[in-house]
mmCIF file with all atom_site columns, C-alpha atoms in Angstrom:
data_model
loop_
_atom_site.group_PDB
_atom_site.id
_atom_site.type_symbol
_atom_site.label_atom_id
_atom_site.label_alt_id
_atom_site.label_comp_id
_atom_site.label_asym_id
_atom_site.label_entity_id
_atom_site.label_seq_id
_atom_site.pdbx_PDB_ins_code
_atom_site.Cartn_x
_atom_site.Cartn_y
_atom_site.Cartn_z
_atom_site.occupancy
_atom_site.B_iso_or_equiv
_atom_site.pdbx_formal_charge
_atom_site.auth_seq_id
_atom_site.auth_comp_id
_atom_site.auth_asym_id
_atom_site.auth_atom_id
_atom_site.pdbx_PDB_model_num
ATOM 1   C CA . GLU A 1 1   ? -12.190 8.127   -4.832  1.00 0.00 ? 1   GLU A CA 1
ATOM 2   C CA . THR A 1 2   ? -9.484  5.271   -6.450  1.00 0.00 ? 2   THR A CA 1
ATOM 3   C CA . GLY A 1 3   ? -12.200 2.933   -7.614  1.00 0.00 ? 3   GLY A CA 1
ATOM 4   C CA . VAL A 1 4   ? -11.570 0.336   -4.971  1.00 0.00 ? 4   VAL A CA 1
ATOM 5   C CA . THR A 1 5   ? -14.441 0.277   -2.265  1.00 0.00 ? 5   THR A CA 1
ATOM 6   C CA . GLN A 1 6   ? -14.355 -1.024  1.075   1.00 0.00 ? 6   GLN A CA 1
ATOM 7   C CA . THR A 1 7   ? -17.271 -2.008  3.487   1.00 0.00 ? 7   THR A CA 1
ATOM 8   C CA . PRO A 1 8   ? -17.838 -1.312  5.916   1.00 0.00 ? 8   PRO A CA 1
ATOM 9   C CA . ARG A 1 9   ? -15.790 1.629   7.227   1.00 0.00 ? 9   ARG A CA 1
ATOM 10  C CA . HIS A 1 10  ? -15.962 0.693   11.003  1.00 0.00 ? 10  HIS A CA 1
ATOM 11  C CA . LEU A 1 11  ? -16.847 -2.640  12.499  1.00 0.00 ? 11  LEU A CA 1
ATOM 12  C CA . VAL A 1 12  ? -16.872 -3.645  16.152  1.00 0.00 ? 12  VAL A CA 1
ATOM 13  C CA . MET A 1 13  ? -17.203 -7.141  16.921  1.00 0.00 ? 13  MET A CA 1
ATOM 14  C CA . GLY A 1 14  ? -16.806 -9.212  19.687  1.00 0.00 ? 14  GLY A CA 1
ATOM 15  C CA . MET A 1 15  ? -14.363 -12.612 19.859  1.00 0.00 ? 15  MET A CA 1
ATOM 16  C CA . THR A 1 16  ? -16.874 -14.909 19.386  1.00 0.00 ? 16  THR A CA 1
ATOM 17  C CA . ASN A 1 17  ? -18.556 -12.925 16.460  1.00 0.00 ? 17  ASN A CA 1
ATOM 18  C CA . LYS A 1 18  ? -18.036 -14.123 12.477  1.00 0.00 ? 18  LYS A CA 1
ATOM 19  C CA . LYS A 1 19  ? -17.997 -11.018 10.250  1.00 0.00 ? 19  LYS A CA 1
ATOM 20  C CA . SER A 1 20  ? -17.033 -10.306 6.768   1.00 0.00 ? 20  SER A CA 1
ATOM 21  C CA . LEU A 1 21  ? -15.227 -7.226  5.069   1.00 0.00 ? 21  LEU A CA 1
ATOM 22  C CA . LYS A 1 22  ? -16.241 -6.527  1.605   1.00 0.00 ? 22  LYS A CA 1
ATOM 23  C CA . CYS A 1 23  ? -14.056 -5.021  -1.232  1.00 0.00 ? 23  CYS A CA 1
ATOM 24  C CA . GLU A 1 24  ? -15.110 -4.322  -4.801  1.00 0.00 ? 24  GLU A CA 1
ATOM 25  C CA . GLN A 1 25  ? -13.409 -2.795  -7.734  1.00 0.00 ? 25  GLN A CA 1
ATOM 26  C CA . HIS A 1 26  ? -14.307 -2.099  -11.041 1.00 0.00 ? 26  HIS A CA 1
ATOM 27  C CA . LEU A 1 27  ? -11.313 -0.970  -12.659 1.00 0.00 ? 27  LEU A CA 1
ATOM 28  C CA . GLY A 1 28  ? -10.681 -4.047  -14.560 1.00 0.00 ? 28  GLY A CA 1
ATOM 29  C CA . HIS A 1 29  ? -8.092  -5.167  -12.285 1.00 0.00 ? 29  HIS A CA 1
ATOM 30  C CA . ASN A 1 30  ? -6.932  -9.090  -12.051 1.00 0.00 ? 30  ASN A CA 1
ATOM 31  C CA . ALA A 1 31  ? -4.978  -8.894  -9.073  1.00 0.00 ? 31  ALA A CA 1
ATOM 32  C CA . MET A 1 32  ? -6.510  -8.035  -5.518  1.00 0.00 ? 32  MET A CA 1
ATOM 33  C CA . TYR A 1 33  ? -4.750  -7.902  -2.000  1.00 0.00 ? 33  TYR A CA 1
ATOM 34  C CA . TRP A 1 34  ? -5.325  -7.695  1.535   1.00 0.00 ? 34  TRP A CA 1
ATOM 35  C CA . TYR A 1 35  ? -3.334  -5.603  3.943   1.00 0.00 ? 35  TYR A CA 1
ATOM 36  C CA . LYS A 1 36  ? -3.514  -5.264  7.719   1.00 0.00 ? 36  LYS A CA 1
ATOM 37  C CA . GLN A 1 37  ? -1.905  -1.958  9.382   1.00 0.00 ? 37  GLN A CA 1
ATOM 38  C CA . SER A 1 38  ? -1.912  -1.793  12.771  1.00 0.00 ? 38  SER A CA 1
ATOM 39  C CA . ALA A 1 39  ? -1.077  0.963   15.143  1.00 0.00 ? 39  ALA A CA 1
ATOM 40  C CA . LYS A 1 40  ? 2.526   2.268   14.583  1.00 0.00 ? 40  LYS A CA 1
ATOM 41  C CA . LYS A 1 41  ? 3.400   -0.744  12.222  1.00 0.00 ? 41  LYS A CA 1
ATOM 42  C CA . PRO A 1 42  ? 4.279   -0.951  8.466   1.00 0.00 ? 42  PRO A CA 1
ATOM 43  C CA . LEU A 1 43  ? 1.266   -2.297  6.228   1.00 0.00 ? 43  LEU A CA 1
ATOM 44  C CA . GLU A 1 44  ? 1.336   -6.156  6.726   1.00 0.00 ? 44  GLU A CA 1
ATOM 45  C CA . LEU A 1 45  ? 0.429   -8.087  3.213   1.00 0.00 ? 45  LEU A CA 1
ATOM 46  C CA . MET A 1 46  ? -1.993  -10.634 4.072   1.00 0.00 ? 46  MET A CA 1
ATOM 47  C CA . PHE A 1 47  ? -3.253  -12.313 0.777   1.00 0.00 ? 47  PHE A CA 1
ATOM 48  C CA . VAL A 1 48  ? -2.827  -12.120 -2.996  1.00 0.00 ? 48  VAL A CA 1
ATOM 49  C CA . TYR A 1 49  ? -5.518  -13.107 -5.574  1.00 0.00 ? 49  TYR A CA 1
ATOM 50  C CA . SER A 1 50  ? -4.477  -13.443 -9.275  1.00 0.00 ? 50  SER A CA 1
ATOM 51  C CA . LEU A 1 51  ? -7.018  -14.264 -11.632 1.00 0.00 ? 51  LEU A CA 1
ATOM 52  C CA . GLU A 1 52  ? -9.409  -15.339 -8.845  1.00 0.00 ? 52  GLU A CA 1
ATOM 53  C CA . GLU A 1 53  ? -6.652  -17.476 -7.397  1.00 0.00 ? 53  GLU A CA 1
ATOM 54  C CA . ARG A 1 54  ? -4.848  -17.094 -4.417  1.00 0.00 ? 54  ARG A CA 1
ATOM 55  C CA . VAL A 1 55  ? -1.035  -16.611 -4.938  1.00 0.00 ? 55  VAL A CA 1
ATOM 56  C CA . GLU A 1 56  ? 0.010   -15.811 -1.618  1.00 0.00 ? 56  GLU A CA 1
ATOM 57  C CA . ASN A 1 57  ? -0.753  -16.323 1.987   1.00 0.00 ? 57  ASN A CA 1
ATOM 58  C CA . ASN A 1 58  ? 1.745   -14.699 4.456   1.00 0.00 ? 58  ASN A CA 1
ATOM 59  C CA . SER A 1 59  ? 1.165   -17.090 7.166   1.00 0.00 ? 59  SER A CA 1
ATOM 60  C CA . VAL A 1 60  ? -1.823  -15.520 8.288   1.00 0.00 ? 60  VAL A CA 1
ATOM 61  C CA . PRO A 1 61  ? -4.055  -17.129 11.332  1.00 0.00 ? 61  PRO A CA 1
ATOM 62  C CA . SER A 1 62  ? -6.889  -19.301 10.043  1.00 0.00 ? 62  SER A CA 1
ATOM 63  C CA . ARG A 1 63  ? -9.252  -17.168 11.664  1.00 0.00 ? 63  ARG A CA 1
ATOM 64  C CA . PHE A 1 64  ? -8.988  -14.877 8.339   1.00 0.00 ? 64  PHE A CA 1
ATOM 65  C CA . SER A 1 65  ? -10.341 -16.469 5.680   1.00 0.00 ? 65  SER A CA 1
ATOM 66  C CA . PRO A 1 66  ? -10.440 -14.735 2.173   1.00 0.00 ? 66  PRO A CA 1
ATOM 67  C CA . GLU A 1 67  ? -12.434 -15.385 -0.849  1.00 0.00 ? 67  GLU A CA 1
ATOM 68  C CA . CYS A 1 68  ? -12.295 -14.137 -4.249  1.00 0.00 ? 68  CYS A CA 1
ATOM 69  C CA . PRO A 1 69  ? -15.778 -15.317 -5.964  1.00 0.00 ? 69  PRO A CA 1
ATOM 70  C CA . ASN A 1 70  ? -14.967 -13.301 -9.019  1.00 0.00 ? 70  ASN A CA 1
ATOM 71  C CA . SER A 1 71  ? -12.467 -10.619 -10.273 1.00 0.00 ? 71  SER A CA 1
ATOM 72  C CA . SER A 1 72  ? -14.290 -7.634  -9.225  1.00 0.00 ? 72  SER A CA 1
ATOM 73  C CA . HIS A 1 73  ? -14.853 -8.522  -5.371  1.00 0.00 ? 73  HIS A CA 1
ATOM 74  C CA . LEU A 1 74  ? -12.732 -9.928  -2.624  1.00 0.00 ? 74  LEU A CA 1
ATOM 75  C CA . PHE A 1 75  ? -14.052 -11.117 0.860   1.00 0.00 ? 75  PHE A CA 1
ATOM 76  C CA . LEU A 1 76  ? -11.907 -11.420 4.253   1.00 0.00 ? 76  LEU A CA 1
ATOM 77  C CA . HIS A 1 77  ? -14.277 -13.439 6.413   1.00 0.00 ? 77  HIS A CA 1
ATOM 78  C CA . LEU A 1 78  ? -13.247 -13.048 9.987   1.00 0.00 ? 78  LEU A CA 1
ATOM 79  C CA . HIS A 1 79  ? -14.044 -15.467 12.903  1.00 0.00 ? 79  HIS A CA 1
ATOM 80  C CA . THR A 1 80  ? -13.128 -15.920 16.525  1.00 0.00 ? 80  THR A CA 1
ATOM 81  C CA . LEU A 1 81  ? -10.765 -13.132 16.441  1.00 0.00 ? 81  LEU A CA 1
ATOM 82  C CA . GLN A 1 82  ? -8.282  -11.656 19.357  1.00 0.00 ? 82  GLN A CA 1
ATOM 83  C CA . PRO A 1 83  ? -8.106  -8.017  20.460  1.00 0.00 ? 83  PRO A CA 1
ATOM 84  C CA . GLU A 1 84  ? -5.021  -7.680  18.880  1.00 0.00 ? 84  GLU A CA 1
ATOM 85  C CA . ASP A 1 85  ? -6.217  -8.206  15.342  1.00 0.00 ? 85  ASP A CA 1
ATOM 86  C CA . SER A 1 86  ? -7.998  -4.533  16.145  1.00 0.00 ? 86  SER A CA 1
ATOM 87  C CA . ALA A 1 87  ? -6.244  -2.755  13.085  1.00 0.00 ? 87  ALA A CA 1
ATOM 88  C CA . LEU A 1 88  ? -7.106  -1.105  9.767   1.00 0.00 ? 88  LEU A CA 1
ATOM 89  C CA . TYR A 1 89  ? -7.902  -3.499  7.110   1.00 0.00 ? 89  TYR A CA 1
ATOM 90  C CA . LEU A 1 90  ? -7.021  -2.505  3.355   1.00 0.00 ? 90  LEU A CA 1
ATOM 91  C CA . CYS A 1 91  ? -7.810  -3.872  0.116   1.00 0.00 ? 91  CYS A CA 1
ATOM 92  C CA . ALA A 1 92  ? -6.094  -3.178  -3.140  1.00 0.00 ? 92  ALA A CA 1
ATOM 93  C CA . SER A 1 93  ? -6.632  -4.276  -6.642  1.00 0.00 ? 93  SER A CA 1
ATOM 94  C CA . SER A 1 94  ? -3.845  -3.711  -9.642  1.00 0.00 ? 94  SER A CA 1
ATOM 95  C CA . GLN A 1 95  ? -3.426  -5.059  -13.263 1.00 0.00 ? 95  GLN A CA 1
ATOM 96  C CA . ASP A 1 96  ? -2.255  -8.134  -13.382 1.00 0.00 ? 96  ASP A CA 1
ATOM 97  C CA . SER A 1 97  ? 1.122   -6.789  -14.746 1.00 0.00 ? 97  SER A CA 1
ATOM 98  C CA . LYS A 1 98  ? 4.139   -6.654  -12.289 1.00 0.00 ? 98  LYS A CA 1
ATOM 99  C CA . ASN A 1 99  ? 4.678   -2.882  -12.456 1.00 0.00 ? 99  ASN A CA 1
ATOM 100 C CA . THR A 1 100 ? 1.438   -0.985  -12.729 1.00 0.00 ? 100 THR A CA 1
ATOM 101 C CA . GLU A 1 101 ? 0.036   0.769   -9.819  1.00 0.00 ? 101 GLU A CA 1
ATOM 102 C CA . ALA A 1 102 ? -1.977  -0.682  -7.003  1.00 0.00 ? 102 ALA A CA 1
ATOM 103 C CA . PHE A 1 103 ? -5.348  1.397   -6.320  1.00 0.00 ? 103 PHE A CA 1
ATOM 104 C CA . PHE A 1 104 ? -6.209  1.043   -2.371  1.00 0.00 ? 104 PHE A CA 1
ATOM 105 C CA . GLY A 1 105 ? -9.415  1.576   -0.917  1.00 0.00 ? 105 GLY A CA 1
ATOM 106 C CA . GLN A 1 106 ? -9.844  3.729   2.110   1.00 0.00 ? 106 GLN A CA 1
ATOM 107 C CA . GLY A 1 107 ? -9.813  0.481   4.480   1.00 0.00 ? 107 GLY A CA 1
ATOM 108 C CA . THR A 1 108 ? -12.129 -0.956  7.088   1.00 0.00 ? 108 THR A CA 1
ATOM 109 C CA . ARG A 1 109 ? -11.374 0.017   10.732  1.00 0.00 ? 109 ARG A CA 1
ATOM 110 C CA . LEU A 1 110 ? -11.787 -3.091  12.826  1.00 0.00 ? 110 LEU A CA 1
ATOM 111 C CA . THR A 1 111 ? -12.037 -3.449  16.775  1.00 0.00 ? 111 THR A CA 1
ATOM 112 C CA . VAL A 1 112 ? -12.292 -6.409  18.407  1.00 0.00 ? 112 VAL A CA 1
ATOM 113 C CA . VAL A 1 113 ? -13.736 -6.322  22.042  1.00 0.00 ? 113 VAL A CA 1
ATOM 114 C CA . ASP B 2 1   ? 12.114  -8.241  -2.003  1.00 0.00 ? 1   ASP B CA 1
ATOM 115 C CA . ALA B 2 2   ? 15.107  -6.337  -1.895  1.00 0.00 ? 2   ALA B CA 1
ATOM 116 C CA . LYS B 2 3   ? 15.121  -3.520  1.116   1.00 0.00 ? 3   LYS B CA 1
ATOM 117 C CA . THR B 2 4   ? 14.876  0.242   1.457   1.00 0.00 ? 4   THR B CA 1
ATOM 118 C CA . THR B 2 5   ? 15.999  2.433   3.979   1.00 0.00 ? 5   THR B CA 1
ATOM 119 C CA . GLN B 2 6   ? 14.322  5.886   4.403   1.00 0.00 ? 6   GLN B CA 1
ATOM 120 C CA . PRO B 2 7   ? 14.630  8.307   7.188   1.00 0.00 ? 7   PRO B CA 1
ATOM 121 C CA . ASN B 2 8   ? 11.762  8.082   9.708   1.00 0.00 ? 8   ASN B CA 1
ATOM 122 C CA . SER B 2 9   ? 10.422  11.642  9.292   1.00 0.00 ? 9   SER B CA 1
ATOM 123 C CA . MET B 2 10  ? 11.243  15.284  7.371   1.00 0.00 ? 10  MET B CA 1
ATOM 124 C CA . GLU B 2 11  ? 10.006  18.647  7.750   1.00 0.00 ? 11  GLU B CA 1
ATOM 125 C CA . SER B 2 12  ? 9.407   21.303  4.865   1.00 0.00 ? 12  SER B CA 1
ATOM 126 C CA . ASN B 2 13  ? 8.089   24.554  4.670   1.00 0.00 ? 13  ASN B CA 1
ATOM 127 C CA . GLU B 2 14  ? 4.921   25.161  2.617   1.00 0.00 ? 14  GLU B CA 1
ATOM 128 C CA . GLU B 2 15  ? 5.616   26.143  -1.167  1.00 0.00 ? 15  GLU B CA 1
ATOM 129 C CA . GLU B 2 16  ? 8.991   24.801  -1.101  1.00 0.00 ? 16  GLU B CA 1
ATOM 130 C CA . PRO B 2 17  ? 10.450  21.889  -2.983  1.00 0.00 ? 17  PRO B CA 1
ATOM 131 C CA . VAL B 2 18  ? 10.976  18.674  -1.003  1.00 0.00 ? 18  VAL B CA 1
ATOM 132 C CA . HIS B 2 19  ? 13.697  16.162  -1.946  1.00 0.00 ? 19  HIS B CA 1
ATOM 133 C CA . LEU B 2 20  ? 12.693  12.499  -0.189  1.00 0.00 ? 20  LEU B CA 1
ATOM 134 C CA . PRO B 2 21  ? 15.808  10.243  -0.162  1.00 0.00 ? 21  PRO B CA 1
ATOM 135 C CA . CYS B 2 22  ? 15.552  6.266   -0.171  1.00 0.00 ? 22  CYS B CA 1
ATOM 136 C CA . ASN B 2 23  ? 18.819  3.801   -0.066  1.00 0.00 ? 23  ASN B CA 1
ATOM 137 C CA . HIS B 2 24  ? 18.686  0.784   -1.776  1.00 0.00 ? 24  HIS B CA 1
ATOM 138 C CA . SER B 2 25  ? 21.837  -0.471  -2.178  1.00 0.00 ? 25  SER B CA 1
ATOM 139 C CA . THR B 2 26  ? 21.146  -4.228  -2.865  1.00 0.00 ? 26  THR B CA 1
ATOM 140 C CA . ILE B 2 27  ? 18.502  -3.426  -5.665  1.00 0.00 ? 27  ILE B CA 1
ATOM 141 C CA . SER B 2 28  ? 18.685  -6.304  -8.498  1.00 0.00 ? 28  SER B CA 1
ATOM 142 C CA . GLY B 2 29  ? 18.574  -5.180  -12.024 1.00 0.00 ? 29  GLY B CA 1
ATOM 143 C CA . THR B 2 30  ? 14.751  -6.106  -12.134 1.00 0.00 ? 30  THR B CA 1
ATOM 144 C CA . ASP B 2 31  ? 13.841  -4.380  -9.389  1.00 0.00 ? 31  ASP B CA 1
ATOM 145 C CA . TYR B 2 32  ? 11.654  -1.229  -10.078 1.00 0.00 ? 32  TYR B CA 1
ATOM 146 C CA . ILE B 2 33  ? 11.615  1.577   -7.992  1.00 0.00 ? 33  ILE B CA 1
ATOM 147 C CA . HIS B 2 34  ? 7.615   2.418   -6.531  1.00 0.00 ? 34  HIS B CA 1
ATOM 148 C CA . TRP B 2 35  ? 6.626   5.278   -4.420  1.00 0.00 ? 35  TRP B CA 1
ATOM 149 C CA . TYR B 2 36  ? 3.478   5.414   -2.741  1.00 0.00 ? 36  TYR B CA 1
ATOM 150 C CA . ARG B 2 37  ? 2.032   7.960   -0.038  1.00 0.00 ? 37  ARG B CA 1
ATOM 151 C CA . GLN B 2 38  ? -0.499  7.470   2.626   1.00 0.00 ? 38  GLN B CA 1
ATOM 152 C CA . LEU B 2 39  ? -2.675  10.585  3.688   1.00 0.00 ? 39  LEU B CA 1
ATOM 153 C CA . PRO B 2 40  ? -3.962  10.186  7.405   1.00 0.00 ? 40  PRO B CA 1
ATOM 154 C CA . SER B 2 41  ? -7.005  8.427   7.812   1.00 0.00 ? 41  SER B CA 1
ATOM 155 C CA . GLN B 2 42  ? -6.721  6.997   4.303   1.00 0.00 ? 42  GLN B CA 1
ATOM 156 C CA . GLY B 2 43  ? -5.395  4.002   2.127   1.00 0.00 ? 43  GLY B CA 1
ATOM 157 C CA . PRO B 2 44  ? -1.817  4.414   0.441   1.00 0.00 ? 44  PRO B CA 1
ATOM 158 C CA . GLU B 2 45  ? -2.026  5.930   -2.899  1.00 0.00 ? 45  GLU B CA 1
ATOM 159 C CA . TYR B 2 46  ? 0.110   5.769   -5.862  1.00 0.00 ? 46  TYR B CA 1
ATOM 160 C CA . VAL B 2 47  ? 2.977   8.565   -6.766  1.00 0.00 ? 47  VAL B CA 1
ATOM 161 C CA . ILE B 2 48  ? 5.359   7.342   -9.466  1.00 0.00 ? 48  ILE B CA 1
ATOM 162 C CA . HIS B 2 49  ? 7.659   4.598   -10.196 1.00 0.00 ? 49  HIS B CA 1
ATOM 163 C CA . GLY B 2 50  ? 11.037  4.107   -12.520 1.00 0.00 ? 50  GLY B CA 1
ATOM 164 C CA . LEU B 2 51  ? 13.647  1.869   -13.252 1.00 0.00 ? 51  LEU B CA 1
ATOM 165 C CA . THR B 2 52  ? 16.673  3.554   -14.651 1.00 0.00 ? 52  THR B CA 1
ATOM 166 C CA . SER B 2 53  ? 15.802  6.943   -16.025 1.00 0.00 ? 53  SER B CA 1
ATOM 167 C CA . ASN B 2 54  ? 14.199  10.053  -14.049 1.00 0.00 ? 54  ASN B CA 1
ATOM 168 C CA . VAL B 2 55  ? 10.464  10.225  -13.949 1.00 0.00 ? 55  VAL B CA 1
ATOM 169 C CA . ASN B 2 56  ? 8.052   12.940  -13.778 1.00 0.00 ? 56  ASN B CA 1
ATOM 170 C CA . ASN B 2 57  ? 4.486   13.136  -13.670 1.00 0.00 ? 57  ASN B CA 1
ATOM 171 C CA . ARG B 2 58  ? 1.668   15.497  -12.372 1.00 0.00 ? 58  ARG B CA 1
ATOM 172 C CA . MET B 2 59  ? 2.423   14.332  -8.671  1.00 0.00 ? 59  MET B CA 1
ATOM 173 C CA . ALA B 2 60  ? 6.147   14.651  -8.553  1.00 0.00 ? 60  ALA B CA 1
ATOM 174 C CA . SER B 2 61  ? 9.457   13.790  -9.843  1.00 0.00 ? 61  SER B CA 1
ATOM 175 C CA . LEU B 2 62  ? 11.808  10.371  -9.329  1.00 0.00 ? 62  LEU B CA 1
ATOM 176 C CA . ALA B 2 63  ? 15.420  10.924  -9.641  1.00 0.00 ? 63  ALA B CA 1
ATOM 177 C CA . ILE B 2 64  ? 17.097  7.872   -9.932  1.00 0.00 ? 64  ILE B CA 1
ATOM 178 C CA . ALA B 2 65  ? 21.236  7.396   -9.213  1.00 0.00 ? 65  ALA B CA 1
ATOM 179 C CA . GLU B 2 66  ? 23.176  6.428   -12.009 1.00 0.00 ? 66  GLU B CA 1
ATOM 180 C CA . ASP B 2 67  ? 24.100  2.919   -9.688  1.00 0.00 ? 67  ASP B CA 1
ATOM 181 C CA . ARG B 2 68  ? 20.328  2.729   -9.069  1.00 0.00 ? 68  ARG B CA 1
ATOM 182 C CA . LYS B 2 69  ? 21.264  2.329   -5.238  1.00 0.00 ? 69  LYS B CA 1
ATOM 183 C CA . SER B 2 70  ? 19.562  5.110   -4.234  1.00 0.00 ? 70  SER B CA 1
ATOM 184 C CA . SER B 2 71  ? 16.396  7.188   -5.485  1.00 0.00 ? 71  SER B CA 1
ATOM 185 C CA . THR B 2 72  ? 15.081  10.686  -4.462  1.00 0.00 ? 72  THR B CA 1
ATOM 186 C CA . LEU B 2 73  ? 11.159  11.684  -4.693  1.00 0.00 ? 73  LEU B CA 1
ATOM 187 C CA . ILE B 2 74  ? 10.934  15.440  -5.456  1.00 0.00 ? 74  ILE B CA 1
ATOM 188 C CA . LEU B 2 75  ? 7.805   17.599  -4.537  1.00 0.00 ? 75  LEU B CA 1
ATOM 189 C CA . HIS B 2 76  ? 8.347   20.537  -6.488  1.00 0.00 ? 76  HIS B CA 1
ATOM 190 C CA . ARG B 2 77  ? 6.109   22.887  -4.295  1.00 0.00 ? 77  ARG B CA 1
ATOM 191 C CA . ALA B 2 78  ? 4.916   21.379  -1.274  1.00 0.00 ? 78  ALA B CA 1
ATOM 192 C CA . THR B 2 79  ? 1.612   22.090  -0.013  1.00 0.00 ? 79  THR B CA 1
ATOM 193 C CA . LEU B 2 80  ? -0.269  20.997  3.337   1.00 0.00 ? 80  LEU B CA 1
ATOM 194 C CA . ARG B 2 81  ? -2.113  18.164  1.512   1.00 0.00 ? 81  ARG B CA 1
ATOM 195 C CA . ASP B 2 82  ? 1.578   16.813  0.619   1.00 0.00 ? 82  ASP B CA 1
ATOM 196 C CA . ALA B 2 83  ? 1.445   15.790  4.575   1.00 0.00 ? 83  ALA B CA 1
ATOM 197 C CA . ALA B 2 84  ? 1.677   12.150  4.402   1.00 0.00 ? 84  ALA B CA 1
ATOM 198 C CA . VAL B 2 85  ? 3.923   9.091   4.912   1.00 0.00 ? 85  VAL B CA 1
ATOM 199 C CA . TYR B 2 86  ? 6.104   8.455   1.900   1.00 0.00 ? 86  TYR B CA 1
ATOM 200 C CA . TYR B 2 87  ? 7.318   4.643   1.051   1.00 0.00 ? 87  TYR B CA 1
ATOM 201 C CA . CYS B 2 88  ? 9.676   3.444   -1.085  1.00 0.00 ? 88  CYS B CA 1
ATOM 202 C CA . ILE B 2 89  ? 9.253   0.227   -2.382  1.00 0.00 ? 89  ILE B CA 1
ATOM 203 C CA . LEU B 2 90  ? 11.377  -2.191  -4.415  1.00 0.00 ? 90  LEU B CA 1
ATOM 204 C CA . ARG B 2 91  ? 8.891   -4.411  -7.029  1.00 0.00 ? 91  ARG B CA 1
ATOM 205 C CA . ASP B 2 92  ? 10.634  -7.147  -9.034  1.00 0.00 ? 92  ASP B CA 1
ATOM 206 C CA . VAL B 2 93  ? 9.186   -7.388  -12.322 1.00 0.00 ? 93  VAL B CA 1
ATOM 207 C CA . LEU B 2 94  ? 10.219  -11.153 -12.259 1.00 0.00 ? 94  LEU B CA 1
ATOM 208 C CA . GLY B 2 95  ? 8.441   -11.815 -9.039  1.00 0.00 ? 95  GLY B CA 1
ATOM 209 C CA . ASN B 2 96  ? 4.766   -12.160 -8.027  1.00 0.00 ? 96  ASN B CA 1
ATOM 210 C CA . GLU B 2 97  ? 2.381   -9.304  -7.406  1.00 0.00 ? 97  GLU B CA 1
ATOM 211 C CA . LYS B 2 98  ? 3.471   -8.682  -4.256  1.00 0.00 ? 98  LYS B CA 1
ATOM 212 C CA . LEU B 2 99  ? 3.716   -4.853  -2.889  1.00 0.00 ? 99  LEU B CA 1
ATOM 213 C CA . THR B 2 100 ? 5.551   -4.886  0.393   1.00 0.00 ? 100 THR B CA 1
ATOM 214 C CA . PHE B 2 101 ? 5.509   -1.696  2.468   1.00 0.00 ? 101 PHE B CA 1
ATOM 215 C CA . GLY B 2 102 ? 8.626   -0.531  4.996   1.00 0.00 ? 102 GLY B CA 1
ATOM 216 C CA . THR B 2 103 ? 7.968   2.353   7.556   1.00 0.00 ? 103 THR B CA 1
ATOM 217 C CA . GLY B 2 104 ? 8.522   5.174   5.044   1.00 0.00 ? 104 GLY B CA 1
ATOM 218 C CA . THR B 2 105 ? 9.034   8.789   5.761   1.00 0.00 ? 105 THR B CA 1
ATOM 219 C CA . ARG B 2 106 ? 6.567   10.872  7.850   1.00 0.00 ? 106 ARG B CA 1
ATOM 220 C CA . LEU B 2 107 ? 6.727   14.445  5.916   1.00 0.00 ? 107 LEU B CA 1
ATOM 221 C CA . THR B 2 108 ? 5.494   17.529  7.801   1.00 0.00 ? 108 THR B CA 1
ATOM 222 C CA . ILE B 2 109 ? 4.440   20.306  6.066   1.00 0.00 ? 109 ILE B CA 1
ATOM 223 C CA . ILE B 2 110 ? 4.888   23.622  7.940   1.00 0.00 ? 110 ILE B CA 1
ATOM 224 C CA . PRO B 2 111 ? 3.143   26.561  7.100   1.00 0.00 ? 111 PRO B CA 1
#
């Protein structure tokens, strides 16, 4: 248990569906992240939020839409995804300092059919 | 972020020490060296980090070369639960909060 909780753990969605991934932390952290981990690929950083403002967007397609309503919650809204978007989506949080450790959730295993 | 180079895979016997190397020849003076590991079916977890001096914690030790161009993560007594992918990452203290992962080293523990 890392203190970062992701729901759901597994999600199967069609290409025309709209769904959202949720991440929650009550560690008092000010930075939150979304990563994508595809099979046999390194983790890819998607978005970074610091103090509820997006500070990084790594050329992610617009069918992925993040939302950070407060410092404890982070969402990833999904719409019109493609089968190649199937992956493990990981959320992480850290203090606002540059060199403190990041805590990761267990991830959401997403399958797009 | 400066890049790191790690072996793709390593094997070690259970209850023996493991030395996981990482090369970072282009490291800058403001880069910290971080290690994370990812156990099967889990998210990554922090292991240790350092700047210049060797570091110890309950999980592992980090030995940093004097020129800082390489480092070694040391697991003093490997157990089957240490089987994971180990990532060596440079994190610039002057940069943003980005934490960028490479391909890491897949460590297999032999019973």
